[in-house]
Coordinates of C-alpha atoms and ligand atoms in Angstrom, one line a residue:
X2 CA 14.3 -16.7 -15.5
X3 CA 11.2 -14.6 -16.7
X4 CA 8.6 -13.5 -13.4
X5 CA 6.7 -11.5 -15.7
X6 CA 4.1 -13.5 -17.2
X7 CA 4.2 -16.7 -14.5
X8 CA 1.3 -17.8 -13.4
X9 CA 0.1 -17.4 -9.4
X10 CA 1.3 -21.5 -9.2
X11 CA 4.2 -21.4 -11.4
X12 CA 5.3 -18.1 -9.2
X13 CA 4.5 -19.5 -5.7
X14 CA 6.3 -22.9 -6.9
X15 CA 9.4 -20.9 -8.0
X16 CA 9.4 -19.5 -4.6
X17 CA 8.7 -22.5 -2.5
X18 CA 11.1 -25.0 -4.8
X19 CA 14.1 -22.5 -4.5
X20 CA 14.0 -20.8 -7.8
X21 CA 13.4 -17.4 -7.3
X22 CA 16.1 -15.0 -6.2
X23 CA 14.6 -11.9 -4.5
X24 CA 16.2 -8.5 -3.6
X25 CA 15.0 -6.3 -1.0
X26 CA 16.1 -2.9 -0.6
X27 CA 16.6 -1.4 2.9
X28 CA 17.2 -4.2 5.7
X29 CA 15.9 -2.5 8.6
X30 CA 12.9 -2.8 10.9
X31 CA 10.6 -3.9 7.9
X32 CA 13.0 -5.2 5.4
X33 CA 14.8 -7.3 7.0
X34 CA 12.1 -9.3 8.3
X35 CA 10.6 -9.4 4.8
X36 CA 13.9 -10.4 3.4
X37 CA 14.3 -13.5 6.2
X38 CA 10.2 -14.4 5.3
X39 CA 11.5 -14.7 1.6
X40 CA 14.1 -16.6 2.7
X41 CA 12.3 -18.8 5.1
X42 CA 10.2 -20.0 2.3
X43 CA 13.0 -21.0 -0.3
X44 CA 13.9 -18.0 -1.7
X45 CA 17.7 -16.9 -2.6
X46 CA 17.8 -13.8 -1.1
X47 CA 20.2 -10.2 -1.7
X48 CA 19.2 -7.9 1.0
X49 CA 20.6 -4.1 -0.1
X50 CA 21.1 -1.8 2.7
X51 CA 23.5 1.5 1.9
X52 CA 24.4 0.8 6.0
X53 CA 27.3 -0.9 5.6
X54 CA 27.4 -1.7 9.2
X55 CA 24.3 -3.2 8.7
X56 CA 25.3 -5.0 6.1
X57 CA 28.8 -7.1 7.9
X58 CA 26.1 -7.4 10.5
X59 CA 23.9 -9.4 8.6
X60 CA 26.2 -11.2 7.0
X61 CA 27.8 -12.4 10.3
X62 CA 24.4 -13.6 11.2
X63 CA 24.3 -10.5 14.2
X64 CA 20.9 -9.1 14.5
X65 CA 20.4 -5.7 14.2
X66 CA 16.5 -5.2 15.2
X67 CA 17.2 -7.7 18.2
X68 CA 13.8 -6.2 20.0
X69 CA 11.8 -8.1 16.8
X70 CA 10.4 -11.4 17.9
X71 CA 11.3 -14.3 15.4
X72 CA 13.9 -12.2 13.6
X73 CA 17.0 -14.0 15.2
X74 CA 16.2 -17.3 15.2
X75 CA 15.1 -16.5 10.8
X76 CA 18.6 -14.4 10.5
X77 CA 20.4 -17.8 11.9
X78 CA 18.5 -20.3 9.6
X79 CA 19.3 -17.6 6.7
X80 CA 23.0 -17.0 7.0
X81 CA 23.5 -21.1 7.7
X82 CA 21.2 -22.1 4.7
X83 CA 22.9 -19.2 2.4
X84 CA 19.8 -18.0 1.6
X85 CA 20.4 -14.5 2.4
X86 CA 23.6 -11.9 1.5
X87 CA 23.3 -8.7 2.8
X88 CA 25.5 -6.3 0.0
X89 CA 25.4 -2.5 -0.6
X90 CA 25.6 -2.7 -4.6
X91 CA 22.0 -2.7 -5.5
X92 CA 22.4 -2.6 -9.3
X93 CA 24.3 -5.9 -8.7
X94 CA 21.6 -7.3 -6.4
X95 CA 19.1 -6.2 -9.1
X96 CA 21.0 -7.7 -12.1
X97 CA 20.6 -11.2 -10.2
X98 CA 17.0 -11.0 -9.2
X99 CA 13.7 -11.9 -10.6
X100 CA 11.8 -9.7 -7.8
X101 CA 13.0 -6.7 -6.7
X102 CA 11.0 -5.4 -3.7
X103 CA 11.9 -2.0 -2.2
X104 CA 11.5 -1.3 1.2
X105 CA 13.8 2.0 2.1
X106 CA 12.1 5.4 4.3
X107 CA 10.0 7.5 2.6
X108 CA 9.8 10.6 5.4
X109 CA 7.3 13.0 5.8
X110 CA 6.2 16.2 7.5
X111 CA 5.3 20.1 7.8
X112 CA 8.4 20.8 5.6
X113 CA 7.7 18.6 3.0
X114 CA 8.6 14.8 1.5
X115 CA 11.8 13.1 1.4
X116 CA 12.1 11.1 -1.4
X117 CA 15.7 11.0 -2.1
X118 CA 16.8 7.7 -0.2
X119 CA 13.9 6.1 -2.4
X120 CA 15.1 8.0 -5.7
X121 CA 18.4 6.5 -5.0
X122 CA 17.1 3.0 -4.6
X123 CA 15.1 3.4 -7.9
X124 CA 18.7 4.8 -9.9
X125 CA 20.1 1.1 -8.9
X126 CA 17.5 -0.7 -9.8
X127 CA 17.3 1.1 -13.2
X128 CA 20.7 0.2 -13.5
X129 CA 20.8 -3.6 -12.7
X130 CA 17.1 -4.3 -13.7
X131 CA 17.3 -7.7 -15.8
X132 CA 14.4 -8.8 -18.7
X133 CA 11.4 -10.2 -17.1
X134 CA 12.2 -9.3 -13.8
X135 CA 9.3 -7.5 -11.8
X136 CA 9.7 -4.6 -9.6
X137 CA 7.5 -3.6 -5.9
X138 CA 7.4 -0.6 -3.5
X139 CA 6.5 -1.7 -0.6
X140 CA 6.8 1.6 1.2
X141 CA 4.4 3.6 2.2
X142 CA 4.4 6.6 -0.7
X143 CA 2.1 9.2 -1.9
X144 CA -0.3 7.6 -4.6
X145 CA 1.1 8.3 -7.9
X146 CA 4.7 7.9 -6.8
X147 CA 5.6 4.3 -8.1
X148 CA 4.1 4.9 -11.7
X149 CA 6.4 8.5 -11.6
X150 CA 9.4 5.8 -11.6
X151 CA 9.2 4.2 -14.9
X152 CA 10.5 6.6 -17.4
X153 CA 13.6 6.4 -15.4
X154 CA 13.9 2.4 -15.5
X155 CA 12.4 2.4 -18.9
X156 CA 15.3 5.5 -20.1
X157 CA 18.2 3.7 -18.0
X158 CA 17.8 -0.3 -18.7
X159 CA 16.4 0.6 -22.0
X160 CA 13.2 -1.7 -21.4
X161 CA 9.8 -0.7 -21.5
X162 CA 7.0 -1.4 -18.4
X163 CA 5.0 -3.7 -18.6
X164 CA 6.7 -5.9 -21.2
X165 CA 10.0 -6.0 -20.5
X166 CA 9.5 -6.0 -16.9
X167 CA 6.5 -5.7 -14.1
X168 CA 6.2 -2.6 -11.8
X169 CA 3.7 -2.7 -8.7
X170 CA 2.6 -1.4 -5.1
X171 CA 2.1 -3.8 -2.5
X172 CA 2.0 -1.8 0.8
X173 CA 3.6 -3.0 4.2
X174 CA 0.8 -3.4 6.6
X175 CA 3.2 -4.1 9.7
X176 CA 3.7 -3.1 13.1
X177 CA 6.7 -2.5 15.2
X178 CA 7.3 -5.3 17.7
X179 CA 5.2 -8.4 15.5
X180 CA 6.6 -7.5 12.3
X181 CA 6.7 -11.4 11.1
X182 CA 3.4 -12.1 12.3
X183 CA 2.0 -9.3 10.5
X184 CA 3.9 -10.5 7.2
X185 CA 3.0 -13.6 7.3
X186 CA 0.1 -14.0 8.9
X187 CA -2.2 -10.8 10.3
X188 CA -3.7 -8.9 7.2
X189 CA -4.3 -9.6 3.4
X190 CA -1.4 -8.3 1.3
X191 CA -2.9 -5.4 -0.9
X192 CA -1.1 -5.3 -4.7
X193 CA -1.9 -3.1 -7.2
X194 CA 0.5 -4.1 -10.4
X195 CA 0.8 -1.9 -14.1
X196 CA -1.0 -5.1 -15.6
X197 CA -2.0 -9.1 -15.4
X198 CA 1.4 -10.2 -16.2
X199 CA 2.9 -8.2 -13.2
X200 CA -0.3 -9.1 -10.6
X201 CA -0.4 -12.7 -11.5
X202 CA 2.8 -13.9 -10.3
X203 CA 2.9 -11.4 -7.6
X204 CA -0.3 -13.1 -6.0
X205 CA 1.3 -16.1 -6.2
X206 CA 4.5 -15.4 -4.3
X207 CA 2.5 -13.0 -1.7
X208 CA 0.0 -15.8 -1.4
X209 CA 3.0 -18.4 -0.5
X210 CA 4.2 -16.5 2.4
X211 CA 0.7 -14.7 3.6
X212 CA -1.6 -16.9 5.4
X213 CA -4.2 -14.3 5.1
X214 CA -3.8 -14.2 1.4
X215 CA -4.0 -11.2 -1.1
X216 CA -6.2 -8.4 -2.0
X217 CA -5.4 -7.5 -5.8
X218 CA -6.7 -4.1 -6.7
X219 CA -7.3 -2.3 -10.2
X220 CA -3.8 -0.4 -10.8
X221 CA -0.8 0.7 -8.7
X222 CA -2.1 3.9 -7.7
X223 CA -5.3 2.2 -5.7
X224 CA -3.0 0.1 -4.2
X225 CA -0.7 3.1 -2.9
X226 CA -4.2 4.7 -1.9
X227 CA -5.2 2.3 0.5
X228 CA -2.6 2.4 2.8
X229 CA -2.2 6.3 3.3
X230 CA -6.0 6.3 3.2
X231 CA -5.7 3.9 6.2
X232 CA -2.9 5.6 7.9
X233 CA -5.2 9.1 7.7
X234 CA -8.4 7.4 8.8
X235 CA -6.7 6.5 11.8
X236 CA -4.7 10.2 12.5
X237 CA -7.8 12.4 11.8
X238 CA -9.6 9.7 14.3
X239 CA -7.2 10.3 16.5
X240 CA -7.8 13.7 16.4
X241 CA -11.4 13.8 17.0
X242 CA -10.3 12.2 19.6
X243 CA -8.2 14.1 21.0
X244 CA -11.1 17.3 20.4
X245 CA -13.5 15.5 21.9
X246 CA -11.5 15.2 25.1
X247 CA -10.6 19.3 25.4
X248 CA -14.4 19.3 24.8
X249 CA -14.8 16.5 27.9
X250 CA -12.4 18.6 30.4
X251 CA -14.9 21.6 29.3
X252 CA -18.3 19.5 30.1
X253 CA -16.5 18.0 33.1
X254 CA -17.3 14.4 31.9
X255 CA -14.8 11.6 31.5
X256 CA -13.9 11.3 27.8
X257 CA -12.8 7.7 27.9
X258 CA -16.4 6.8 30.0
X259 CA -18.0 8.5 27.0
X260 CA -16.4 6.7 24.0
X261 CA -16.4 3.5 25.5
X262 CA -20.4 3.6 25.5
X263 CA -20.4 5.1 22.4
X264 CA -18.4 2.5 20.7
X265 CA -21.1 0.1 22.1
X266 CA -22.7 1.1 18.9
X267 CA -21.5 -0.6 15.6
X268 CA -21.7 2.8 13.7
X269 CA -19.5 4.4 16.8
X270 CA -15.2 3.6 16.6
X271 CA -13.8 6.5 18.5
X272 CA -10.0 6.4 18.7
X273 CA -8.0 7.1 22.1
X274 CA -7.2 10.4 23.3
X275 CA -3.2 10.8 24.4
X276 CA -0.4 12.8 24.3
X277 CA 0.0 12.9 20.9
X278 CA 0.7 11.2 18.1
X279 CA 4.3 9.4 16.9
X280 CA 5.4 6.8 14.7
X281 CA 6.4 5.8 10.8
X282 CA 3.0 6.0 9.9
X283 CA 0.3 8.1 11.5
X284 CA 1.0 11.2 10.9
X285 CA 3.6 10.8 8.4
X286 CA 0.6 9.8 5.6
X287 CA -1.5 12.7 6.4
X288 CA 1.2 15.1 5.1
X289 CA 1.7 12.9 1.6
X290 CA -2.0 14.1 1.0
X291 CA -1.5 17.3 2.9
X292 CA 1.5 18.2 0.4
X293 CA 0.1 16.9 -3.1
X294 CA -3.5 18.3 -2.3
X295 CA -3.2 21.6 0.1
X296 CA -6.2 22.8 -1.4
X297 CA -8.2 19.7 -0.4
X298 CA -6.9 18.4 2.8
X299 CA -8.2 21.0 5.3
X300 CA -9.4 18.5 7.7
X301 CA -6.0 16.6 7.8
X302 CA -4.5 19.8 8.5
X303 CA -6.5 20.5 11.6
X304 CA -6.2 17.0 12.5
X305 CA -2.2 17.1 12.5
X306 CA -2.3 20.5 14.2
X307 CA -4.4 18.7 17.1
X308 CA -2.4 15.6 17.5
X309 CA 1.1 17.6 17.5
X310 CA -0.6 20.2 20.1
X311 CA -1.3 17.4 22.6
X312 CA 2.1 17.0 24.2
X313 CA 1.3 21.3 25.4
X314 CA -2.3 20.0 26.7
X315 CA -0.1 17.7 29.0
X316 CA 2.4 20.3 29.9
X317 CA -0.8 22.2 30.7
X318 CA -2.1 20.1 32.7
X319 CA 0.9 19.8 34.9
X320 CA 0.8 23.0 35.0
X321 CA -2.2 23.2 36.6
X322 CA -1.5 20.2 39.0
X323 CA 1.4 22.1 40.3
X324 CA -0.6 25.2 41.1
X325 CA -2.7 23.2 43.2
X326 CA 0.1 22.8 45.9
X327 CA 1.6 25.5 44.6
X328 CA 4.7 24.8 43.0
X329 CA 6.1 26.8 40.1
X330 CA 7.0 24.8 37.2
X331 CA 10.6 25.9 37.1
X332 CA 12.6 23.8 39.4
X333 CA 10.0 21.5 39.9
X334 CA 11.3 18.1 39.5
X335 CA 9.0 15.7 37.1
X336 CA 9.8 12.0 36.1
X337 CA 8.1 11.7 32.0
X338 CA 7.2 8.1 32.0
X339 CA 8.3 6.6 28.3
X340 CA 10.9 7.9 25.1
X341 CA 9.0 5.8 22.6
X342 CA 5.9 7.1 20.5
X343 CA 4.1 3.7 21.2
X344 CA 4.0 1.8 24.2
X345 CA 5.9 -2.1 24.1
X346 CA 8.5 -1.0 21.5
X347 CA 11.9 1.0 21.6
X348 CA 11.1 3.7 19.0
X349 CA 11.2 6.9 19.1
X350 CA 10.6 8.7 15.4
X351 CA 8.3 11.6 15.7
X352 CA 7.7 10.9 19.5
X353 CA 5.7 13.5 21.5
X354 CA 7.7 12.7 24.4
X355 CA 10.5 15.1 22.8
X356 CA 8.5 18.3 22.2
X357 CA 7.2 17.8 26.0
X358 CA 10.4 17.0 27.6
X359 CA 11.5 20.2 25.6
X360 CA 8.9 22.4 26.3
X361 CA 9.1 21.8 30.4
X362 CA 12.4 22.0 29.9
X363 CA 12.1 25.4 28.3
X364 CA 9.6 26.1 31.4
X365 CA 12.8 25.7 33.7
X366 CA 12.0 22.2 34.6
X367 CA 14.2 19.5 36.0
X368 CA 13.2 16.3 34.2
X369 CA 14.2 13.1 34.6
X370 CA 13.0 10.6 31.9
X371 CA 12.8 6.8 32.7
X372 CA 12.1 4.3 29.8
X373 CA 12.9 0.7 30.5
X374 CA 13.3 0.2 27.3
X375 CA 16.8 2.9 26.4
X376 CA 19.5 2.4 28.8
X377 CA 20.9 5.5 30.9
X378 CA 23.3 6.2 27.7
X379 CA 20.7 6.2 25.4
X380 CA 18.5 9.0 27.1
X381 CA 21.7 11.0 27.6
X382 CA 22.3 10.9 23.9
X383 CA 19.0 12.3 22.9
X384 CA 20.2 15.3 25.5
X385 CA 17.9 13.9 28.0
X386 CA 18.7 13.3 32.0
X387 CA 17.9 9.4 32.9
X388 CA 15.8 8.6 35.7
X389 CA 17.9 7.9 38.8
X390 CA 15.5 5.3 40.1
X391 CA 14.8 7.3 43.2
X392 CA 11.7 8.9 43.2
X393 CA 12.4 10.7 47.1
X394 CA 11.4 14.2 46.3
X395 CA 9.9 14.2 42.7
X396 CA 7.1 16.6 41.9
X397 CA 5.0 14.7 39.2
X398 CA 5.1 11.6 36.8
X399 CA 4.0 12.6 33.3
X400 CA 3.2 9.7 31.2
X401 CA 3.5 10.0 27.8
X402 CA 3.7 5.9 26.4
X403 CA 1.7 3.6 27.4
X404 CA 4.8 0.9 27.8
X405 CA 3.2 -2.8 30.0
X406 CA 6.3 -2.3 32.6
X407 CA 5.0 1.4 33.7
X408 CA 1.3 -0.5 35.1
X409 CA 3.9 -2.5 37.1
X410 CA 4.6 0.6 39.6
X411 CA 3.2 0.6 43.0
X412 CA 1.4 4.0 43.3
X413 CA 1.5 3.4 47.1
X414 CA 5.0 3.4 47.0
X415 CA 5.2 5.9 45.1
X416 CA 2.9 8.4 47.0
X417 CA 5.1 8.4 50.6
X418 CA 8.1 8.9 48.2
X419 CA 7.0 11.5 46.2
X420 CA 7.5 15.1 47.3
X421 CA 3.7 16.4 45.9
X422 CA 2.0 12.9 44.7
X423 CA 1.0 14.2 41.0
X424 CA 0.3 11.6 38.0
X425 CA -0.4 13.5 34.8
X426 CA -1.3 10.2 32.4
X427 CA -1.1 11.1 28.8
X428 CA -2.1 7.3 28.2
X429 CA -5.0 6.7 30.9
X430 CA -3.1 3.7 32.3
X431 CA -3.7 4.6 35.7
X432 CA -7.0 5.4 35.9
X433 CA -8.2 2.6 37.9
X434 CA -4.7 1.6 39.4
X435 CA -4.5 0.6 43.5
X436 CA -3.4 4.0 45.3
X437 CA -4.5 6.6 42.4
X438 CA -6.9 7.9 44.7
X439 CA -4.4 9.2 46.7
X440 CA -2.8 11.3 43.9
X441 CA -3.9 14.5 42.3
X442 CA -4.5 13.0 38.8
X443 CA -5.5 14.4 35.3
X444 CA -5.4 12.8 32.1
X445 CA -6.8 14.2 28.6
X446 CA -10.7 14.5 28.8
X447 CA -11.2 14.4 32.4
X448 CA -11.5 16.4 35.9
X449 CA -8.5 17.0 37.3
X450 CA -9.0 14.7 41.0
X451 CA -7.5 16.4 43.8
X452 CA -7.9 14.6 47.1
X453 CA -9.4 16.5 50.2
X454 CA -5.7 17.1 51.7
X455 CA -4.9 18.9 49.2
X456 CA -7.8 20.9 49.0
Ligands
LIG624 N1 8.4 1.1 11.0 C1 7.1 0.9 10.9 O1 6.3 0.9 11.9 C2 6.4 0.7 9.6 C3 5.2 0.1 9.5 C4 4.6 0.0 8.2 C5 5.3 0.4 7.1 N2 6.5 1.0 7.2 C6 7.2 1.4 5.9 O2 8.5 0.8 5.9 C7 9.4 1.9 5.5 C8 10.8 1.5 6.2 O3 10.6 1.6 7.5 P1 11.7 0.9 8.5 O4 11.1 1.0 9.9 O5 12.1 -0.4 8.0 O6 12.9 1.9 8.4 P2 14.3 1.8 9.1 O7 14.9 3.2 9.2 O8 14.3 0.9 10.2 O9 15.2 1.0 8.0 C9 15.5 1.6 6.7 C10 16.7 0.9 6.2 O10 16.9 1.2 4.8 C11 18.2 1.6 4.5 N3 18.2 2.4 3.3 C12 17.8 3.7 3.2 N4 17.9 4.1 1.9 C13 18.4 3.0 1.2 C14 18.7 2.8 -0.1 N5 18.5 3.8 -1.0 N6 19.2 1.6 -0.5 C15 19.3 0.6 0.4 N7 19.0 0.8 1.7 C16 18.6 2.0 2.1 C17 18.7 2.2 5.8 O11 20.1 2.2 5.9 C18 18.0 1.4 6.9 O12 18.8 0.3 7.2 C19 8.8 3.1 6.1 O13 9.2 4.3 5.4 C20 7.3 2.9 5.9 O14 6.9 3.4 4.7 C21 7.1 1.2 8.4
LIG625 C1 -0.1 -2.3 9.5 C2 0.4 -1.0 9.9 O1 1.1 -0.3 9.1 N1 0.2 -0.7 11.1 C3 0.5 0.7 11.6 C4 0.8 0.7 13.0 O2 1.0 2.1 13.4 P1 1.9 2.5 14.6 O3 2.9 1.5 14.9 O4 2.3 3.9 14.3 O5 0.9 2.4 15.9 P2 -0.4 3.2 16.3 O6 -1.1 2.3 17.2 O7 -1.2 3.7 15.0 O8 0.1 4.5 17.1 C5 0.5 5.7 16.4 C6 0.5 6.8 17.5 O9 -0.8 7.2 17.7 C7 -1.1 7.1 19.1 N2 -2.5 6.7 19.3 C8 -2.9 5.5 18.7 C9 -4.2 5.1 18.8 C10 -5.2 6.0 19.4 O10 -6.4 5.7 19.5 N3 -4.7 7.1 20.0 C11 -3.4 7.5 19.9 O11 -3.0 8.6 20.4 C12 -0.1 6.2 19.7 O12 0.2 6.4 21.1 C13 1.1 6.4 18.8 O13 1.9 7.5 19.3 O14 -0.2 0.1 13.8 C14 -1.5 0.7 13.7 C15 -2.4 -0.1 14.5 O15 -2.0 0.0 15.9 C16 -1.9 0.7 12.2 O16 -3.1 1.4 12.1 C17 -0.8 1.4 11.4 O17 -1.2 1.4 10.0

């Protein structure tokens, strides 16, 4: 069957009367929810992964993101129905496919862009791609990248873009933890597509499994734009932040008093200062601009270099804490609240938690690190010693994600346990929490509170 050249109804009908066979590269956090949406809505789905774990566990209908909601019961309904095979040939997967949607890592940071697990994805394609079929990256990249693909489709398959087959960008706008939901139903789909007979169809099918629809820009690049433009908006905001809170401790003001009034103001949207900054996204964008323009990024630069020196502000500020009932930082024993970069999800990629835990460990520190989401195991194979549940004896809590379960601790308890009763609170979660009062407590942009019996 030819995509390239279908109409949005003809396309969304393919899709929703079982005609369309779909590939998707790369079936983890984001793919293979995207691959079971597909298949949820009547396409024949191949879902490449180069994991071949990953793959036998598809196939056998085993989860492997279990912590997504919906992805279970869609992985069940796949594998029964037949609408999905998980294989690691992706020239084969190609060769059967009228859309071919790629969805592997693209990494990022000071060192430079890893584009090679991407490249590899691209070489299959290239060497499966069938006539009429219509290729999309749907990970994040640096704009430019999709369009720098096509001489090597076009030289391998022999075809030429455009005509013999559709190439476009149609970025994943998805969060850890509601992955489906934000697929199917959270923000417009943003496509930008080499021309009308690519975009077309592509509305179509993105329209039959968005609620909120599509928003077609004017070329590939645009469309590759707007979500590292978005994922920088948010890091550099992140970062004034973050400035405006080591400006706060300065004016001995509460940071987080002051934005909230500010943002009172429809002109005012002041991010959250924190411990730093983690994640696939923010953070990781900044250096795709950061790496192709170093002449004109200067404020992303500062920005990163803020956010990554967070994690020292909080060891700082322990620091501090512990001199007020002074206690040296070596041997002191501190409990970091949280593994993950993001509170309510079990992920840990570019986490500040690890240059924190490292630096107090460097400082001679005995930490214990509690995350209800990583078992004991789990901590110990990042290096880390697990929490032992007791907190008789324990010198601070540093919090550094803001995970639900942690708001669920009795401070009270906590404070008879607690050899010197410090809260460091890289998130601001217990601000206002029954007890806090009793604590000496500092969190980015604010006084350090000491009560009287400890002054
Ligand atoms: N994770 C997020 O929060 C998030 C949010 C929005 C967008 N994204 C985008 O989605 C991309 C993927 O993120 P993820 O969280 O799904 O990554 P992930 O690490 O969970 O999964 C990537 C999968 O791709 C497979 N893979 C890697 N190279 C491959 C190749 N050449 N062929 C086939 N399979 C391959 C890996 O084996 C792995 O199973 C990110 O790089 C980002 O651009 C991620
Ligand atoms: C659709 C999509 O692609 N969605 C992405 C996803 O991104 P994400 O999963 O990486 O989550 P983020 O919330 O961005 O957090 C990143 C890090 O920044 C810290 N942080 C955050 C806000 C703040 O004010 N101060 C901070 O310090 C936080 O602790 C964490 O370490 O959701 C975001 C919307 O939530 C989107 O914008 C982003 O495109």
């Amino acid at each position: 069957m030819v995509l390239l050249g279908k109409s949005r109804n003809e396309a969304s009908n393919l899709l929703l009367n079982g005609e369309l066979t779909v590939s998707v590269f790369g079936l983890g956090k984001m793919g293979l929810p995207l691959a079971l949406v597909f298949a949820s809505k009547g396409a024949k789905v191949y879902g490449v992964d180069l994991n071949e774990n990953v793959v036998e566990m598809v196939n056998r209908g085993e989860n492997p993101i279990s912590f997504e909601p919906g992805v279970g019961e869609l992985l069940e309904k796949a594998v029964k129905e037949k609408r999905l095979t998980a294989v690691t040939d992706g020239a084969l997967a190609s060769s059967k496919s009228d859309l071919i949607v790629l969805l592997v890592p693209v990494y990022a940071n000071a060192k430079g862009i890893r584009m090679e697990l991407m490249e590899k994805a691209i070489d299959e394609v290239s060497n499966g791609i069938r006539k009429g079929a219509i290729v999309v990256t749907e990970t994040t990249l640096p704009p430019g990248t999709t369009e720098s693909f096509i001489p090597k489709i076009e030289n391998v398959s022999g075809f030429k873009a455009g005509i013999d087959f559709g190439i476009a960008h149609a970025p994943e706008r998805t969060m850890s933890g509601r992955v489906i939901k934000d697929i199917t139903e959270s923000y417009p789909k943003i496509i930008g597509a080499i021309n009308e007979a690519t975009l077309e169809p592509l509305i179509g099918i993105y329209s039959a499994i968005n609620k909120k629809g599509v928003v077609p820009v004017s070329s590939i690049r645009v469309a590759e734009a707007v979500k590292v433009f978005e994922g920088v908006y948010r890091d550099v905001n992140i970062a004034l932040a973050n400035e405006l809170a080591l400006i706060s401790e300065r004016l001995g003001i509460n940071v987080n008093e002051a934005i909230d009034s500010a943002n009172t103001q429809p002109y005012s949207h002041i991010h959250r200062p924190g411990a730093g900054v983690g994640g696939h996204c923010i953070g990781v964008y900044t250096w795709f601009l950061i790496h192709s323009f170093p002449e004109l990024s200067k404020i992303m630069k500062i920005a990163r270099e803020t956010n990554d020196s967070m994690p020292l502000h909080i060891v700082e500020l322990t620091v501090k804490a512990l001199n007020l009932v002074r206690k040296p930082v070596n041997g002191a024993r501190i409990i970091v609240f949280g593994l993950s970069y993001r509170g309510g999800i079990k992920e840990t990629i570019n986490s500040p938690s690890f240059p924190l835990i490292n630096e107090f460990l460097k400082w001679g520190a005995n930490v214990e690190v509690y995350d209800p989401y990583f078992s004991n195991e789990e901590i110990m194979s990042y290096g880390f010693k697990p929490f032992n549940g007791n907190f008789e004896g324990a010198d601070a809590v540093v919090v550094v994600t803001d995970h639900p379960q942690f708001k669920e601790v009795d401070l009270r308890d906590l404070k008879d346990k607690m050899a010197t009763p410090i809260i460091i609170d890289g998130r601001y979660i217990y601000a206002t929490a029954k007890g806090i009062e009793n604590f000496i407590y500092a969190s980015p942009g604010i006084q350090i509170r000491c009560p009287k019996s400890f002054q």
